[in-house]
Amino acid sequence: MCGRYYVDDETSREIKKIVEELDKKLGNTSAKAKTGEIFPTNDAAILVAKGSKIEPDILKWGFPNFKNKGVIINARSETVFEKPMFRTSLTSRRCIIPANGFFEWNANKDKIYFTPQNENIMYMAGIFNLFENESRFVILTTSANSSIEDVHDRMPLLLTENQIEEWVFDDMRTSTILKQTPYLLNRKSDFEQQTLNLF
């Protein structure tokens, strides 16, 4: 599962560039992508296809949950083709959610922050759709790898930078990417951060 992620446009050159491109494209409109800790229903910067190019846009995180209140924020990669709510989006509206890392909570309710080992940005696979004239996205999840499985049994479906265009444009690669195991991650807990700050 992925219920919270983090975007830092100050230290991440790639994300800063995405935010700057959005500001330039949107001009002085009221639309603004949230940075810092991103919660469900926040407006966030994502990457989508615009013709033959991949460009940043601002979408709301979460599909409306018509059965109950709230929103659906994740879709399971193993069953996404089978679900009517997600099937069309998967075939024609795939997107990328850039982040510095994401949060997960363990059985003791400790908040743990997961980040890439060798980069300062991660690319999460997503899909989007239009609901009452509002574009919204969800993050695809997959089985947890060894760097997170002791904390949670799910994690975002992570893409390498080389897979961005494949995920967005190449329909023949979709099924293969859905089955891949994400790369390993670093972790840091809130408790560890607080301990470090004491000394």
PDB file of N, CA and C in Angstrom, residues 20 89 99 104 107 116-117 123 143 146 165 167 183 188:
ATOM      1  N   GLU A  20       8.801  23.659 -11.715  1.00  0.00           N
ATOM      2  CA  GLU A  20       9.037  24.880 -12.489  1.00  0.00           C
ATOM      3  C   GLU A  20       8.331  24.829 -13.842  1.00  0.00           C
ATOM      4  N   SER A  89      -8.295   2.907 -17.822  1.00  0.00           N
ATOM      5  CA  SER A  89      -7.187   3.801 -17.486  1.00  0.00           C
ATOM      6  C   SER A  89      -5.850   3.118 -17.721  1.00  0.00           C
ATOM      7  N   ALA A  99       8.456  11.203  -6.717  1.00  0.00           N
ATOM      8  CA  ALA A  99       8.526  11.454  -5.268  1.00  0.00           C
ATOM      9  C   ALA A  99       9.959  11.245  -4.802  1.00  0.00           C
ATOM     10  N   GLU A 104       5.363   4.353   5.337  1.00  0.00           N
ATOM     11  CA  GLU A 104       4.562   3.198   5.717  1.00  0.00           C
ATOM     12  C   GLU A 104       4.662   3.050   7.232  1.00  0.00           C
ATOM     13  N   ALA A 107       3.781  -2.551  12.573  1.00  0.00           N
ATOM     14  CA  ALA A 107       2.777  -3.050  13.519  1.00  0.00           C
ATOM     15  C   ALA A 107       2.722  -2.216  14.798  1.00  0.00           C
ATOM     16  N   PRO A 116      14.904   5.688  -2.381  1.00  0.00           N
ATOM     17  CA  PRO A 116      15.815   4.910  -3.243  1.00  0.00           C
ATOM     18  C   PRO A 116      17.219   4.864  -2.640  1.00  0.00           C
ATOM     19  N   GLN A 117      17.945   3.819  -2.954  1.00  0.00           N
ATOM     20  CA  GLN A 117      19.299   3.674  -2.427  1.00  0.00           C
ATOM     21  C   GLN A 117      20.317   4.527  -3.165  1.00  0.00           C
ATOM     22  N   TYR A 123      10.133   6.962  -9.106  1.00  0.00           N
ATOM     23  CA  TYR A 123       9.018   7.112 -10.035  1.00  0.00           C
ATOM     24  C   TYR A 123       8.036   5.974  -9.781  1.00  0.00           C
ATOM     25  N   SER A 143       3.494  -6.619  -4.554  1.00  0.00           N
ATOM     26  CA  SER A 143       3.988  -7.295  -3.350  1.00  0.00           C
ATOM     27  C   SER A 143       5.284  -6.651  -2.882  1.00  0.00           C
ATOM     28  N   SER A 146      12.134  -7.346  -0.254  1.00  0.00           N
ATOM     29  CA  SER A 146      12.781  -7.635   1.026  1.00  0.00           C
ATOM     30  C   SER A 146      13.106  -6.389   1.846  1.00  0.00           C
ATOM     31  N   GLU A 165       9.177   6.247 -20.260  1.00  0.00           N
ATOM     32  CA  GLU A 165       8.517   6.287 -21.569  1.00  0.00           C
ATOM     33  C   GLU A 165       7.837   4.958 -21.883  1.00  0.00           C
ATOM     34  N   TRP A 167       6.440   2.871 -19.770  1.00  0.00           N
ATOM     35  CA  TRP A 167       5.198   2.765 -19.010  1.00  0.00           C
ATOM     36  C   TRP A 167       4.110   3.652 -19.616  1.00  0.00           C
ATOM     37  N   TYR A 183      12.952  -2.224  -7.156  1.00  0.00           N
ATOM     38  CA  TYR A 183      14.314  -2.201  -6.622  1.00  0.00           C
ATOM     39  C   TYR A 183      14.293  -1.984  -5.102  1.00  0.00           C
ATOM     40  N   LYS A 188      14.178   4.923   6.992  1.00  0.00           N
ATOM     41  CA  LYS A 188      14.482   5.700   8.188  1.00  0.00           C
ATOM     42  C   LYS A 188      13.174   5.905   8.938  1.00  0.00           C
TER      43      LYS A 188
END
